[in-house]
Each structure stands twice: as C-alpha cells, then as structure tokens.
Amino acid sequence: GAVVSQHPSWVICKSGTSVKIECRSLDFQATTMFWYRQFPKQSLMLMATSNEGSKATYEQGVEKDKFLINHASLTLSTLTVTSAHPEDSSFYICSAIGDVDTQYFGPGTRLTVL
Amino acid sequence: AQSVSQHNHHVILSEAASLELGCNYSYGGTVNLFWYVQYPGQHLQLLLKYFSGDPLVKGIKGFEAEFIKSKFSFNLRKPSVQWSDTAEYFCAVTRGSGTYKYIFGTGTRLKVLA
C-alpha cells in the first residue's frame, strides 16, 4: 500500500517551454502532497506543500509563478515548470501523506532543460 | 532554525560489518522521526519511524533505530550489512503530531563492499 507514482519519469525540453509533472497516490487519498527538488548528491529541498482544493504553500525563495502547483483531486497533484530554463534542470520528487504523519515518495522526474 | 544533522556523509563498509549512522536534530519539543533509504535509481522508501513509546524502533530489512531524547539523536543501526544495503540514507524530523513538513538531513551515502 501507499504507492505514489510520477509521470513522466524523465523529460527533456527546450528553454522557454513549460513542463507539467503529475504526482498520483495510487491506493490512497492524499489531501496533502509535497514537491521537492533534489540536486545531485544532495538532500531533498522542499519546494511547496500542495493541499487539495486550496492554494499551495511555497517555501521561501521558491517562485510560485514559475512553479505552478494544482491539487485538483485527492489523488492528483501537478507541478508545472513555466518558461523553463537550464537552471531549472533537476530531479523533482513528490510525496503524499499516507499513514498518519508519514510521507510516501514518488520515484521522481528528471527534468533537463536545453 | 530547526536542523537535522547527519555527520557521516560517506560510509564504506565490508559485508557483515555493523552499521551505525548518526542523526541529530535541533528542535526541543515533541518530534516524529524517520529514516528513509534511497537505493540507486529508486525512490525514497520508509525504513522505520518513531512517534512515541519504545524508543528502540525496528524497521524493515533488519534495520533499527534508537531515539535518545537527551541527546536529540535517532541513530540508525544494522548489525550486519549486506552489499544490497548500498544506498543513500536520509533522516527526517517533523515537529509533533499534525505537522507534516519534514526537515531532512543531508543524507549518508553508504557503500558496502562485497
């Protein structure tokens, strides 16, 4: 149980385009999901908290207009990287609250912006 | 600012050696504590967690961790590692119940030599 999927697993795009990443909780409902970035050989950096039916809460320093988050249902949150640039290239990971107070993580999406 | 420290950034062990990875946090109130493992190319998986009760927690794959409140520590242990334990290990902390945001440690990269 408590499986989280992400799609796509990797994406390559041109600078200036937008990319949408989906995060789904497959066997449970999640009112709260999280989006992280993971840089090579580093820990996870929390970008934002995604709440079903309400606006996402962004961490300090994360541009909300660049990283659009939509949590339209109890099993789906999406992260859209708008007008992507090479510095946005990273590994994006989502998680969802499964058991009480426990996050379950998706496999991640590797974004490469050319 | 609250922080989580993992002092061992890289650990190399031979198979059958014992493992102890350190995790210290700086928050003085009630905490929930987690250890996650990230195998190469895979998503983060929950190894074990502590919310309350017996401070010695047993997790999957033969791992255990001990919460020592006086030392603000939650060290991960395994008596005999295997080559398949090669992975990156992350400690995470949340502040009390109902607080879902994790504070992650920087991770410890473990390499087990066959």
Coordinates of C-alpha atoms in Angstrom, one line a residue:
Chain A
G1 CA 0.0 0.0 0.0
A2 CA 0.9 3.7 0.0
V3 CA 2.2 3.9 -3.6
V4 CA 2.9 7.2 -5.2
S5 CA 3.6 7.5 -8.9
Q6 CA 5.0 10.3 -11.0
H7 CA 4.8 11.0 -14.7
P8 CA 6.8 11.4 -16.7
S9 CA 9.9 9.8 -15.2
W10 CA 12.1 12.0 -17.3
V11 CA 11.6 14.9 -19.7
I12 CA 13.8 17.0 -21.9
C13 CA 12.5 20.3 -23.1
K14 CA 13.7 23.5 -24.8
S15 CA 14.4 26.6 -22.8
G16 CA 11.2 28.8 -22.6
T17 CA 8.7 25.9 -22.7
S18 CA 6.5 24.7 -19.9
V19 CA 6.6 21.2 -18.5
K20 CA 3.9 19.5 -16.4
I21 CA 4.7 16.8 -13.9
E22 CA 2.0 14.6 -12.4
C23 CA 2.0 13.0 -8.9
R24 CA -0.6 10.4 -8.1
S25 CA -1.4 8.5 -5.0
L26 CA -2.4 5.1 -6.4
D27 CA -4.1 3.3 -3.5
F28 CA -4.9 6.0 -1.0
Q29 CA -6.3 9.5 -0.9
A30 CA -4.0 12.4 0.0
T31 CA -5.2 15.8 1.0
T32 CA -1.6 16.9 1.3
M33 CA 1.2 16.3 -1.1
F34 CA 4.7 17.8 -1.2
W35 CA 7.0 18.8 -4.0
Y36 CA 10.8 18.6 -3.6
R37 CA 13.9 19.2 -5.7
Q38 CA 16.9 17.0 -5.3
F39 CA 20.2 18.2 -6.6
P40 CA 23.0 15.7 -7.3
K41 CA 24.4 14.1 -4.2
Q42 CA 22.3 16.4 -2.0
S43 CA 19.3 16.1 0.2
L44 CA 15.8 17.0 -0.8
M45 CA 14.7 20.6 -0.8
L46 CA 11.1 21.2 -0.1
M47 CA 9.6 23.5 -2.7
A48 CA 5.9 23.6 -1.7
T49 CA 3.1 22.0 0.1
S50 CA 0.1 21.1 -2.1
N51 CA -3.3 21.0 -0.4
E52 CA -6.3 19.5 -2.2
G53 CA -8.8 22.2 -3.1
S54 CA -6.7 25.2 -2.0
K55 CA -3.6 27.1 -3.0
A56 CA -0.2 25.6 -2.5
T57 CA 2.1 26.9 0.2
Y58 CA 5.5 27.7 -1.2
E59 CA 8.8 27.7 0.7
Q60 CA 10.8 30.8 1.0
G61 CA 12.7 31.5 -2.2
V62 CA 10.6 29.4 -4.4
E63 CA 8.9 31.3 -7.2
K64 CA 5.2 30.5 -7.1
D65 CA 4.6 31.9 -10.6
K66 CA 7.3 29.7 -12.0
F67 CA 6.4 26.5 -10.3
L68 CA 2.6 26.2 -10.5
I69 CA 1.0 23.6 -8.4
N70 CA -2.5 22.3 -8.7
H71 CA -4.1 19.7 -6.4
A72 CA -7.4 19.3 -8.0
S73 CA -8.3 15.9 -6.6
L74 CA -7.5 13.7 -3.6
T75 CA -5.1 11.6 -5.7
L76 CA -3.5 14.0 -8.1
S77 CA -1.2 17.0 -7.8
T78 CA 0.6 18.6 -10.7
L79 CA 3.7 20.7 -10.9
T80 CA 4.1 22.9 -13.9
V81 CA 7.5 24.5 -14.5
T82 CA 6.7 27.5 -16.6
S83 CA 9.2 29.1 -19.0
A84 CA 11.8 26.5 -18.0
H85 CA 15.5 27.5 -18.2
P86 CA 18.6 25.3 -17.9
E87 CA 18.9 26.2 -14.2
D88 CA 15.6 24.5 -13.6
S89 CA 17.1 21.2 -14.6
S90 CA 16.8 19.0 -11.6
F91 CA 15.2 15.9 -10.1
Y92 CA 11.7 16.7 -8.9
I93 CA 10.1 14.4 -6.3
C94 CA 6.7 14.4 -4.9
S95 CA 5.3 12.8 -1.8
A96 CA 1.9 12.3 -0.2
I97 CA 0.8 11.8 3.3
G98 CA -0.3 8.2 3.6
D99 CA -0.3 6.9 7.2
V100 CA -0.7 9.4 9.9
D101 CA 2.1 12.0 9.6
T102 CA 4.2 9.8 7.2
Q103 CA 5.2 10.8 3.7
Y104 CA 5.4 8.3 0.9
F105 CA 7.5 9.3 -2.0
G106 CA 7.2 9.1 -5.8
P107 CA 10.0 7.8 -8.0
G108 CA 10.9 11.3 -9.2
T109 CA 11.0 13.1 -12.5
R110 CA 14.3 14.1 -14.1
L111 CA 13.9 17.4 -16.0
T112 CA 16.6 18.5 -18.4
V113 CA 16.1 21.9 -20.0
L114 CA 18.2 22.5 -23.1
Chain B
A1 CA 16.3 27.5 12.5
Q2 CA 15.5 23.8 13.0
S3 CA 18.0 21.5 11.5
V4 CA 18.8 17.8 11.2
S5 CA 22.4 16.7 11.0
Q6 CA 23.9 13.6 9.6
H7 CA 27.5 13.8 10.4
N8 CA 28.6 10.8 8.3
H9 CA 28.4 11.8 4.7
H10 CA 30.1 8.8 3.2
V11 CA 30.5 5.4 4.8
I12 CA 32.2 2.4 3.3
L13 CA 31.9 -1.0 5.0
S14 CA 32.6 -4.5 4.2
E15 CA 29.8 -7.1 4.1
A16 CA 28.9 -8.4 7.6
A17 CA 30.2 -5.3 9.3
S18 CA 28.0 -3.4 11.7
L19 CA 26.5 -0.1 10.8
E20 CA 25.5 2.9 12.8
L21 CA 24.5 6.2 11.1
G22 CA 24.1 9.3 13.2
C23 CA 21.2 11.7 13.1
N24 CA 20.8 14.6 15.4
Y25 CA 18.1 17.3 15.4
S26 CA 17.9 20.7 17.0
Y27 CA 14.2 21.0 17.9
G28 CA 13.5 20.8 21.6
G29 CA 9.8 19.9 21.6
T30 CA 7.9 16.8 20.6
V31 CA 9.2 15.3 17.4
N32 CA 8.4 12.5 15.0
L33 CA 11.5 10.8 13.5
F34 CA 12.0 8.9 10.3
W35 CA 14.7 7.1 8.4
Y36 CA 14.4 6.7 4.6
V37 CA 16.6 4.8 2.2
Q38 CA 17.1 5.6 -1.5
Y39 CA 18.6 2.8 -3.5
P40 CA 20.4 3.8 -6.7
G41 CA 17.9 4.9 -9.2
Q42 CA 15.0 4.3 -7.0
H43 CA 12.6 6.4 -4.9
L44 CA 12.8 7.0 -1.2
Q45 CA 11.5 4.2 0.9
L46 CA 10.5 4.3 4.6
L47 CA 12.8 2.2 6.7
L48 CA 11.3 3.0 10.1
K49 CA 9.7 5.7 12.1
Y50 CA 9.3 6.8 15.7
F51 CA 6.3 8.7 17.1
S52 CA 6.2 7.6 20.7
G53 CA 6.6 4.6 23.0
D54 CA 9.5 2.3 23.0
P55 CA 12.5 4.4 21.9
L56 CA 14.0 1.4 20.1
V57 CA 12.3 1.0 16.8
K58 CA 12.6 -1.9 14.5
G59 CA 12.1 -1.4 10.8
I60 CA 12.4 -3.3 7.5
K61 CA 15.4 -5.2 6.2
G62 CA 16.9 -5.7 9.7
F63 CA 17.3 -2.0 10.5
E64 CA 16.6 -0.5 13.8
A65 CA 17.0 3.0 15.4
E66 CA 17.1 4.3 18.9
F67 CA 15.6 7.6 20.0
I68 CA 17.6 9.2 22.7
K69 CA 15.7 12.3 23.8
S70 CA 18.5 13.7 26.0
K71 CA 20.9 13.6 23.1
F72 CA 18.4 14.7 20.4
S73 CA 19.5 11.7 18.4
F74 CA 17.9 9.0 16.3
N75 CA 20.7 6.8 15.1
L76 CA 20.2 4.0 12.6
R77 CA 21.8 0.6 13.1
K78 CA 22.1 -2.7 11.5
P79 CA 24.2 -5.5 13.0
S80 CA 25.4 -7.0 9.7
V81 CA 25.2 -5.1 6.4
Q82 CA 24.9 -6.7 3.0
W83 CA 26.1 -5.5 -0.4
S84 CA 22.4 -4.8 -1.2
D85 CA 22.3 -2.1 1.5
T86 CA 24.4 0.2 -0.7
A87 CA 22.2 3.2 -0.9
E88 CA 21.7 6.7 0.5
Y89 CA 20.1 7.1 3.9
F90 CA 18.1 10.1 5.0
C91 CA 17.0 11.1 8.4
A92 CA 13.9 13.3 8.7
V93 CA 12.1 15.0 11.5
T94 CA 8.7 16.6 11.9
R95 CA 7.7 18.7 14.9
G96 CA 4.9 17.0 16.7
S97 CA 1.7 15.5 15.5
G98 CA -0.2 17.0 12.7
T99 CA 2.9 18.7 11.3
Y100 CA 3.6 17.1 8.1
K101 CA 6.6 19.0 6.8
Y102 CA 9.8 17.1 7.0
I103 CA 13.2 18.6 7.8
F104 CA 15.6 16.3 6.1
G105 CA 19.2 15.6 7.0
T106 CA 21.8 15.9 4.2
G107 CA 22.0 12.2 3.8
T108 CA 24.6 9.5 4.2
R109 CA 25.9 7.6 1.3
L110 CA 26.7 4.0 2.3
K111 CA 28.8 1.7 0.1
V112 CA 29.0 -1.9 1.1
L113 CA 31.9 -3.8 -0.4
A114 CA 31.2 -7.4 -1.3

